[in-house]
């Protein structure tokens, strides 16, 4: 499922990073540009400050960032990062997503399906180990050797898979490989969340816009063995308004950027990927909007999915705009020309990339459209692939099915959560009909997907016939391995088996003609950049821990000054009474109590992107003063580049969260916990 | 409403035409390139041949082309050109669109709302008259003076507005102005149409593709004073298969091309117009697809609209692809460079166009989104504008409301046709929500459109509160003029009045900064082209009569030969039993009778575009051998350029229509009428 705002959306193979300007940069903790910040701000954090902050930073596997804010495992993140959890715990009567949820006691805290909290404990450079296996290999053999080595390193790094997770991360598009070791907490529970409208006031129209009036905050708690975990390393909670111009740090996991895509990679985005994505997602959005109008149950059950689609679409449309803006693309072209002029030590990675992208063009639509969109299908696909892959040695498996990756795959597969057949059928029907549209009715892949059936008929029969919504059925198939899979007459399992060979074949082709050449070219490009620009570089985002610095500041939008902050009282001025500008019911009910001057949302120059949602916004003292939840509209080109004059991070202030905890969605125990020394 | 396949979709201000290559060209009858055709084909028609054909050519104001094929006013066109007529005459029980319709007797022929048939009777060059008023005028004054002169010429040209229509047409983007005089027939009735599936077999997936199995043909009849009109000038009906390589002529009204847009105009298409259009229409498509699933009534009532949207979308997506193809755009850039090198006699129209397009960029979204999409709103808007404009002298009115234009405006407004409130609400809600999305929630135009209402709430109240679906209510408001409009409490009238001033203001701004400079620059560009390329030019399409020549020929699609023709028997091979590949019921019922070898659809190299739908395809003898109904997928860039190696016109053969008239949807009287000498 897709998610909202600065959620991680989609991962793309990134190649390199350019020298950073102004407050630009998503820095790794081992290369924080202290000198540069000090020059600009007159102060920069020291290593002790950085270590303290790093130890309190949390990654949420649902695609968000977060931080510990009490010694009892309390986690601050965004409301939209827990929307799925609220949703998965709801039925028509409880409807926690729309109504909000406050756990009055620990035993009422709600388990979040599929969610896992992770804290980085160690980072090891394994670049030479990984690159040593490349030798003179090319094509699929190269990709296989690299993946096998990574699987081996990850397995050796984390022998205790119950509490640790190991992940090798490719930085600088192949310039560096690092092993990240995480302490993981696979039992994460919901503590507090306001009603949906408080977080989504202004809905899609106000998403990625500012001024904003959004309480996009929530609290989770990490558990282990049924008890809250002890988290002595946590951030101090500082419920105060931001000061204009003060330095701010965002610590979190930006998901993916492609800031130094070569010109041919950018052309592929603009000419192929983005147009297909915008057209097809827009249609899905329309189907879902209409379906949600059909009944209150549909309206509730489709909300989380719709929020995700609309958020993604806004991002994609923003990217289209950025890549159609000659001023923006001119800068990217100039950066490439500068590096080309400096050379890549005799290599020509650009030509390699051009050829790889050309080869990938003919694989893109088949790869995209042979992946039907359905939760039940995703279960079936994971069950089929897991059964097939687990029969192989660790080093020969597909990336998601290595020993280091299996625990999270299993958790996501077996955690209980509701499936709404009408919604699953809607997305499946849509994706099958788009497959036929883009591949063509006579294409062999279309025939593989549909046979003689129509998208409508096939979606209906697969969804209504499958029993995979039942976690016990999934568990039996997971435990039963290939024998159980082959014996299953569940139509979704049969269908996933039918598609699996072709999916593998396409991946092998892409490994050979795209991934392998980019592995080498990426390494060459990174080396060229290191040689040209030294350590003024930050790696493209990879959904791993980063820190960005900046300051609280408004901006000038085509002649108009946009203020740096809103106040809670502004909500009532902006409210029209009509969705999505209907004031949250608890705001209306408690209007007399709410201090209208309370700082609400504010903007900073920090450089963030999807995946950073829920990141703590930290002041010079190392205390948390907000949770980043969005970028402004100008930041939507942030995937490809950063412009400090107009790109802004949007933050919900701790001042507002405190006011809400005290007066709007009261949680006295939480107030006490946050205030404890 | 939007329409299917090679229907006219949208008119854009076109600037110029390039020297034509191969079978390229949509020629006016007074500049047919006989020498060029003779050189290529060894034969070309003489003036008598051209005159004969011209006199039988019919323009349908619904956005199609057609031809007389009997002395009793019988008109051949496409099924998709009469789909609205079938639809508007249907209810749940009759459902003529899905079931087809055969009028066994003349008195059962069905009146088509809003439809008018027109035959060109005279073309007069009025270029010097129009240009004489330009003088040194600029900006809005120039546009006004030009429009006033055009209104004057049109009014003087057609004093009998009951049977004639006068239209001044701008050719070569302002290089020429010509007065077209038409004999008009405002009573057009449906005679014969197959079931929808026969015309739409393969549905959207097969639309714009080939091989194709579509009976996209129908017959209308022109009436006057309640009687069929006498049409001694008609084409001979020749029910025979096409011969590979034989010369073919398409005579019809291509709607709009922009083949020599300057680079800045192309950039505007690629960067602004097309992305907005594809994203928003895709969402509308999704909303409608889902809504049609809700009930059989919705499925029937939404079909015509959905067909139109899907057809338009395919065209727009094809244009995006063309404008993102460097090989394609390179040719356009080279053509501009060639002309620029030859110069424009000291003028610099390119810079003028660049500035006009830049100015238009800031007007485009407001102009687009202050036009809500709703049939009821369209009625209200026409009533309000007509009332306001009719109080002014002819020369000061908006173009659609001059004396020469009013009769068709009135006919379209007052003809009875069904309105489906759920569908009108769906499109209105969509367009209002897209206005808020693209203009922004805080934009003054958004506030004008919505006030404090939501798109959903406003659409519901406007549609449910309006009585404009009743033609008698519209008639009273039309007759009552401003007094009646001001007194009306119909919410749609009140709403149209609320928007009218802003719509006028935006048009005035566009007249000043866009239309006026393009009027001058268009004229300069045309003169430069005439000087450079002489009469080897054809004007961009303007939904006026043109002739294109070509031949029956398949093509090579990425290594595979595509045959030039299909046979009716192929339908049964392609049928899967699932929509939209379910064989038409009458085909199945009459399978034993149908000769499977009957020629069905075929392709030719003729250069056509939307608006050409229904055009007769004529052989060397001047007989009709088919009706053009589509282009192939490669022709979707045809708005900007023609490539004779792969662009094809798709035609339904007279052989197939004859087989259908005799055996599938029997119409013995029609067979007899067509066979008469």
Short mmCIF file of C-alpha atoms in Angstrom, two decimals, chain A residues 22-380:
data_model
loop_
_atom_site.label_atom_id
_atom_site.label_comp_id
_atom_site.label_asym_id
_atom_site.label_seq_id
_atom_site.Cartn_x
_atom_site.Cartn_y
_atom_site.Cartn_z
CA UNK A 22 23.52 25.95 1.31
CA UNK A 23 21.62 23.70 3.76
CA UNK A 24 21.51 20.90 1.21
CA UNK A 25 22.44 17.43 2.26
CA UNK A 26 21.26 14.22 3.87
CA UNK A 27 24.48 13.41 5.68
CA UNK A 28 25.64 10.16 7.18
CA UNK A 29 26.64 10.46 10.83
CA UNK A 30 30.26 9.61 10.02
CA UNK A 31 30.62 12.51 7.61
CA UNK A 32 28.69 15.40 9.15
CA UNK A 33 29.93 18.67 7.54
CA UNK A 34 30.69 20.37 10.86
CA UNK A 35 33.11 22.89 9.39
CA UNK A 36 30.64 24.00 6.76
CA UNK A 37 27.82 24.33 9.25
CA UNK A 38 30.02 26.21 11.66
CA UNK A 39 30.96 28.64 8.90
CA UNK A 40 27.31 29.26 8.12
CA UNK A 41 25.79 29.08 11.60
CA UNK A 42 28.68 29.91 13.96
CA UNK A 43 28.15 26.58 15.71
CA UNK A 44 28.05 22.90 14.88
CA UNK A 45 27.43 19.79 16.94
CA UNK A 46 30.36 17.74 18.21
CA UNK A 47 30.66 13.96 17.98
CA UNK A 48 29.17 13.38 21.45
CA UNK A 49 26.09 15.38 20.44
CA UNK A 50 25.83 13.39 17.22
CA UNK A 51 26.21 10.05 19.04
CA UNK A 52 23.54 10.94 21.57
CA UNK A 53 21.10 11.83 18.85
CA UNK A 54 21.90 8.82 16.70
CA UNK A 55 21.17 6.44 19.56
CA UNK A 56 17.66 7.81 19.96
CA UNK A 57 16.80 7.68 16.25
CA UNK A 58 14.30 5.04 15.16
CA UNK A 59 13.51 3.61 11.76
CA UNK A 60 10.02 2.22 11.25
CA UNK A 61 9.86 -0.55 8.67
CA UNK A 62 6.47 0.72 7.51
CA UNK A 63 8.44 3.46 5.72
CA UNK A 64 8.85 6.17 8.34
CA UNK A 65 11.27 7.71 10.80
CA UNK A 66 10.82 8.33 14.52
CA UNK A 67 12.62 8.82 17.83
CA UNK A 68 12.56 7.57 21.40
CA UNK A 69 11.26 10.29 23.72
CA UNK A 70 11.07 8.53 27.08
CA UNK A 71 13.02 5.81 28.92
CA UNK A 72 10.06 3.42 28.52
CA UNK A 73 10.30 2.89 24.79
CA UNK A 74 7.94 5.73 23.87
CA UNK A 75 8.28 6.72 20.23
CA UNK A 76 7.29 10.00 18.56
CA UNK A 77 6.28 9.82 14.92
CA UNK A 78 3.62 11.17 12.56
CA UNK A 79 -0.05 10.38 12.57
CA UNK A 80 0.15 9.32 8.94
CA UNK A 81 2.86 6.83 9.93
CA UNK A 82 0.41 5.05 12.21
CA UNK A 83 -2.67 5.46 10.02
CA UNK A 84 -2.37 1.87 8.78
CA UNK A 85 -2.07 0.64 12.37
CA UNK A 86 -5.19 2.52 13.42
CA UNK A 87 -6.93 1.27 10.33
CA UNK A 88 -5.89 -2.35 10.75
CA UNK A 89 -7.13 -2.29 14.36
CA UNK A 90 -10.49 -0.79 13.45
CA UNK A 91 -13.91 -1.98 12.47
CA UNK A 92 -16.96 0.07 11.56
CA UNK A 93 -17.78 0.65 15.20
CA UNK A 94 -14.36 1.51 16.62
CA UNK A 95 -13.05 3.37 13.55
CA UNK A 96 -9.87 4.50 15.30
CA UNK A 97 -8.48 6.09 12.16
CA UNK A 98 -11.28 8.61 11.98
CA UNK A 99 -11.87 8.93 15.71
CA UNK A 100 -8.32 8.80 17.04
CA UNK A 101 -7.09 6.60 19.88
CA UNK A 102 -5.75 7.25 23.36
CA UNK A 103 -4.56 4.21 25.35
CA UNK A 104 -5.48 5.01 28.93
CA UNK A 105 -3.43 2.07 30.18
CA UNK A 106 -0.43 0.19 28.82
CA UNK A 107 -2.50 -2.94 28.25
CA UNK A 108 -4.73 -0.99 25.90
CA UNK A 109 -1.87 -0.09 23.58
CA UNK A 110 -2.60 -1.57 20.12
CA UNK A 111 -0.25 -3.88 18.23
CA UNK A 112 0.69 -2.54 14.80
CA UNK A 113 0.71 -5.26 12.11
CA UNK A 114 3.86 -5.42 10.02
CA UNK A 115 5.54 -2.63 11.97
CA UNK A 116 9.04 -2.96 13.39
CA UNK A 117 11.23 -0.35 15.09
CA UNK A 118 14.96 -0.37 14.40
CA UNK A 119 17.92 1.48 15.91
CA UNK A 120 21.33 1.56 14.25
CA UNK A 121 23.98 0.13 16.58
CA UNK A 122 26.95 -0.28 14.26
CA UNK A 123 28.09 0.70 10.77
CA UNK A 124 30.92 -1.27 9.15
CA UNK A 125 32.57 -0.47 5.85
CA UNK A 126 32.43 -3.60 3.67
CA UNK A 127 33.22 -1.90 0.37
CA UNK A 128 36.38 -3.83 -0.32
CA UNK A 129 34.78 -7.18 0.62
CA UNK A 130 31.92 -6.61 -1.81
CA UNK A 131 33.95 -5.16 -4.65
CA UNK A 132 36.49 -7.99 -4.33
CA UNK A 133 33.99 -10.43 -5.82
CA UNK A 134 33.40 -8.33 -8.96
CA UNK A 135 36.67 -9.33 -10.64
CA UNK A 136 36.06 -9.33 -14.35
CA UNK A 137 32.49 -10.50 -14.03
CA UNK A 138 29.75 -8.86 -16.08
CA UNK A 139 26.02 -9.23 -16.62
CA UNK A 140 23.90 -11.55 -14.50
CA UNK A 141 27.00 -13.26 -13.06
CA UNK A 142 28.16 -9.95 -11.59
CA UNK A 143 24.81 -9.19 -10.02
CA UNK A 144 24.60 -12.72 -8.60
CA UNK A 145 28.09 -12.62 -7.13
CA UNK A 146 27.45 -9.25 -5.52
CA UNK A 147 24.10 -10.34 -4.06
CA UNK A 148 25.62 -13.57 -2.76
CA UNK A 149 28.40 -11.69 -1.04
CA UNK A 150 25.92 -9.29 0.52
CA UNK A 151 23.78 -12.18 1.76
CA UNK A 152 26.87 -13.77 3.29
CA UNK A 153 27.98 -10.58 5.05
CA UNK A 154 24.51 -9.94 6.40
CA UNK A 155 24.11 -13.49 7.70
CA UNK A 156 27.50 -13.47 9.38
CA UNK A 157 26.86 -10.05 10.92
CA UNK A 158 23.65 -10.91 12.78
CA UNK A 159 23.55 -14.34 14.28
CA UNK A 160 20.77 -13.34 16.68
CA UNK A 161 17.98 -12.69 14.20
CA UNK A 162 15.40 -12.29 16.97
CA UNK A 163 16.81 -8.97 18.19
CA UNK A 164 19.15 -7.79 15.46
CA UNK A 165 18.95 -7.12 11.77
CA UNK A 166 21.82 -6.71 9.33
CA UNK A 167 21.57 -4.85 6.05
CA UNK A 168 24.27 -4.04 3.54
CA UNK A 169 23.56 -0.63 2.07
CA UNK A 170 24.84 0.63 -1.25
CA UNK A 171 25.93 4.25 -0.88
CA UNK A 172 26.94 6.68 -3.60
CA UNK A 173 25.27 4.39 -6.13
CA UNK A 174 27.94 1.74 -5.69
CA UNK A 175 30.86 3.82 -4.44
CA UNK A 176 30.56 2.37 -0.95
CA UNK A 177 28.98 -0.68 0.64
CA UNK A 178 28.28 -0.50 4.37
CA UNK A 179 26.88 -3.05 6.78
CA UNK A 180 24.28 -1.50 9.05
CA UNK A 181 23.50 -3.43 12.23
CA UNK A 182 20.20 -2.66 13.93
CA UNK A 183 18.71 -3.46 17.29
CA UNK A 184 15.19 -4.37 16.26
CA UNK A 185 11.89 -4.33 18.14
CA UNK A 186 9.29 -6.32 16.26
CA UNK A 187 6.44 -5.59 18.66
CA UNK A 188 5.36 -1.98 18.21
CA UNK A 189 2.15 -0.68 19.72
CA UNK A 190 0.04 2.40 19.29
CA UNK A 191 -0.22 4.70 22.32
CA UNK A 192 -1.82 7.91 21.14
CA UNK A 193 -3.19 9.35 17.94
CA UNK A 194 -5.54 12.26 17.33
CA UNK A 195 -8.58 11.94 15.09
CA UNK A 196 -7.71 11.73 11.39
CA UNK A 197 -9.08 15.16 10.54
CA UNK A 198 -6.69 16.80 13.01
CA UNK A 199 -3.79 15.34 11.05
CA UNK A 200 -5.34 15.70 7.61
CA UNK A 201 -7.08 19.05 8.01
CA UNK A 202 -7.09 20.50 4.49
CA UNK A 203 -6.72 17.01 3.07
CA UNK A 204 -5.12 16.52 -0.30
CA UNK A 205 -5.46 20.21 -1.28
CA UNK A 206 -3.29 21.29 1.66
CA UNK A 207 -0.91 18.33 1.47
CA UNK A 208 2.57 19.61 0.52
CA UNK A 209 1.36 23.16 1.07
CA UNK A 210 1.96 25.78 3.74
CA UNK A 211 0.61 27.56 5.82
CA UNK A 212 -0.65 24.36 7.31
CA UNK A 213 -2.78 23.39 10.30
CA UNK A 214 -2.03 19.74 10.89
CA UNK A 215 -1.54 17.71 14.06
CA UNK A 216 0.36 15.03 12.17
CA UNK A 217 1.81 13.44 15.31
CA UNK A 218 1.38 10.22 17.23
CA UNK A 219 3.10 8.04 19.82
CA UNK A 220 4.06 4.39 19.61
CA UNK A 221 5.82 2.16 22.13
CA UNK A 222 8.38 -0.55 21.52
CA UNK A 223 7.78 -3.83 23.34
CA UNK A 224 9.78 -6.95 23.88
CA UNK A 225 8.57 -10.12 25.59
CA UNK A 226 5.29 -8.37 26.27
CA UNK A 227 6.93 -5.48 28.16
CA UNK A 228 7.92 -1.93 27.16
CA UNK A 229 11.60 -1.83 26.30
CA UNK A 230 14.01 0.28 28.33
CA UNK A 231 15.39 3.13 26.22
CA UNK A 232 17.84 5.13 28.29
CA UNK A 233 19.01 6.74 25.03
CA UNK A 234 16.13 9.03 24.17
CA UNK A 235 15.59 12.63 23.21
CA UNK A 236 14.49 15.26 25.66
CA UNK A 237 10.90 16.41 25.00
CA UNK A 238 10.82 20.21 24.74
CA UNK A 239 7.29 21.52 24.29
CA UNK A 240 7.97 25.04 23.09
CA UNK A 241 7.42 27.18 19.99
CA UNK A 242 10.20 27.35 17.41
CA UNK A 243 12.22 30.56 17.11
CA UNK A 244 12.61 32.08 13.67
CA UNK A 245 16.15 31.54 12.43
CA UNK A 246 17.19 28.98 15.06
CA UNK A 247 19.21 26.01 13.89
CA UNK A 248 17.33 22.74 13.44
CA UNK A 249 18.41 19.19 12.74
CA UNK A 250 16.31 16.52 11.13
CA UNK A 251 17.42 13.00 12.00
CA UNK A 252 15.77 10.25 10.06
CA UNK A 253 15.71 7.90 7.12
CA UNK A 254 15.17 9.65 3.81
CA UNK A 255 13.93 6.94 1.49
CA UNK A 256 15.35 7.55 -1.94
CA UNK A 257 16.75 10.38 -4.01
CA UNK A 258 18.20 10.43 -7.50
CA UNK A 259 20.07 13.69 -7.39
CA UNK A 260 22.75 12.83 -9.82
CA UNK A 261 20.97 10.67 -12.25
CA UNK A 262 22.72 11.00 -15.57
CA UNK A 263 20.88 12.76 -18.37
CA UNK A 264 19.71 9.45 -19.83
CA UNK A 265 18.32 8.34 -16.48
CA UNK A 266 16.45 11.62 -16.12
CA UNK A 267 15.13 11.26 -19.65
CA UNK A 268 13.80 7.81 -18.76
CA UNK A 269 11.99 9.26 -15.75
CA UNK A 270 10.46 12.09 -17.76
CA UNK A 271 9.62 10.12 -20.87
CA UNK A 272 8.57 6.74 -19.51
CA UNK A 273 8.24 6.13 -15.81
CA UNK A 274 6.49 9.32 -14.70
CA UNK A 275 3.92 9.56 -17.52
CA UNK A 276 2.86 5.92 -17.03
CA UNK A 277 2.75 6.35 -13.27
CA UNK A 278 0.73 9.56 -13.24
CA UNK A 279 -1.82 8.34 -15.79
CA UNK A 280 -2.41 4.97 -14.16
CA UNK A 281 -2.43 6.18 -10.55
CA UNK A 282 -4.80 8.99 -11.47
CA UNK A 283 -7.23 6.44 -12.81
CA UNK A 284 -6.89 4.34 -9.66
CA UNK A 285 -7.52 7.44 -7.60
CA UNK A 286 -10.74 8.05 -9.54
CA UNK A 287 -11.93 4.48 -9.15
CA UNK A 288 -11.32 4.59 -5.43
CA UNK A 289 -12.88 8.02 -4.85
CA UNK A 290 -16.04 6.81 -6.48
CA UNK A 291 -16.04 3.46 -4.66
CA UNK A 292 -15.68 5.23 -1.31
CA UNK A 293 -18.81 7.23 -2.11
CA UNK A 294 -20.81 4.04 -2.28
CA UNK A 295 -21.18 3.39 1.45
CA UNK A 296 -19.85 4.52 4.83
CA UNK A 297 -18.02 1.19 5.10
CA UNK A 298 -16.25 1.78 1.79
CA UNK A 299 -15.43 5.34 2.84
CA UNK A 300 -13.73 4.07 5.98
CA UNK A 301 -12.09 1.03 4.45
CA UNK A 302 -10.66 2.88 1.46
CA UNK A 303 -9.33 5.95 3.29
CA UNK A 304 -5.83 4.75 4.05
CA UNK A 305 -5.31 3.56 0.49
CA UNK A 306 -6.69 6.78 -0.99
CA UNK A 307 -4.45 8.92 1.22
CA UNK A 308 -1.47 6.95 0.01
CA UNK A 309 -2.40 7.23 -3.65
CA UNK A 310 -3.09 10.95 -3.48
CA UNK A 311 0.15 11.59 -1.67
CA UNK A 312 2.17 9.60 -4.20
CA UNK A 313 0.42 11.26 -7.10
CA UNK A 314 1.23 14.71 -5.80
CA UNK A 315 4.86 13.70 -5.55
CA UNK A 316 4.91 12.28 -9.07
CA UNK A 317 3.12 15.30 -10.54
CA UNK A 318 5.64 17.52 -8.76
CA UNK A 319 8.46 15.51 -10.29
CA UNK A 320 6.96 15.85 -13.76
CA UNK A 321 6.83 19.59 -13.21
CA UNK A 322 10.44 19.70 -12.01
CA UNK A 323 11.70 17.68 -14.96
CA UNK A 324 9.76 19.92 -17.34
CA UNK A 325 11.29 23.07 -15.84
CA UNK A 326 14.26 24.09 -18.02
CA UNK A 327 15.83 26.10 -15.15
CA UNK A 328 15.78 23.06 -12.89
CA UNK A 329 17.01 20.56 -15.46
CA UNK A 330 19.62 23.03 -16.69
CA UNK A 331 21.33 22.89 -13.29
CA UNK A 332 21.39 19.10 -13.39
CA UNK A 333 22.85 19.12 -16.89
CA UNK A 334 25.49 21.63 -15.83
CA UNK A 335 26.53 19.46 -12.87
CA UNK A 336 26.94 16.48 -15.16
CA UNK A 337 28.93 18.55 -17.65
CA UNK A 338 31.22 19.74 -14.85
CA UNK A 339 31.97 16.20 -13.72
CA UNK A 340 32.38 14.97 -17.28
CA UNK A 341 34.92 17.71 -17.88
CA UNK A 342 36.87 16.52 -14.87
CA UNK A 343 36.72 12.96 -16.22
CA UNK A 344 36.38 9.53 -14.65
CA UNK A 345 39.98 8.38 -14.75
CA UNK A 346 39.78 7.06 -18.28
CA UNK A 347 36.49 5.21 -17.77
CA UNK A 348 33.28 6.33 -19.46
CA UNK A 349 30.51 5.45 -17.05
CA UNK A 350 28.05 7.79 -18.82
CA UNK A 351 28.03 5.70 -21.99
CA UNK A 352 27.59 2.57 -19.88
CA UNK A 353 24.60 4.13 -18.15
CA UNK A 354 23.09 5.27 -21.46
CA UNK A 355 23.27 1.73 -22.83
CA UNK A 356 21.85 0.23 -19.63
CA UNK A 357 18.92 2.65 -19.64
CA UNK A 358 18.22 1.93 -23.29
CA UNK A 359 18.16 -1.79 -22.53
CA UNK A 360 15.95 -1.24 -19.50
CA UNK A 361 13.39 0.69 -21.55
CA UNK A 362 12.18 -2.49 -23.21
CA UNK A 363 11.95 -4.32 -19.87
CA UNK A 364 10.25 -1.61 -17.88
CA UNK A 365 6.62 -2.07 -18.90
CA UNK A 366 6.70 -5.89 -18.70
CA UNK A 367 8.36 -5.72 -15.26
CA UNK A 368 5.92 -3.16 -14.00
CA UNK A 369 2.76 -4.76 -15.26
CA UNK A 370 3.50 -8.40 -14.46
CA UNK A 371 3.22 -7.37 -10.78
CA UNK A 372 -0.53 -7.26 -10.11
CA UNK A 373 -1.65 -4.84 -7.37
CA UNK A 374 -3.47 -6.77 -4.69
CA UNK A 375 -2.72 -7.49 -1.05
CA UNK A 376 -3.87 -11.07 -1.47
CA UNK A 377 -1.70 -11.47 -4.54
CA UNK A 378 1.25 -10.01 -2.63
CA UNK A 379 0.75 -12.62 0.06
CA UNK A 380 0.56 -15.35 -2.56
#
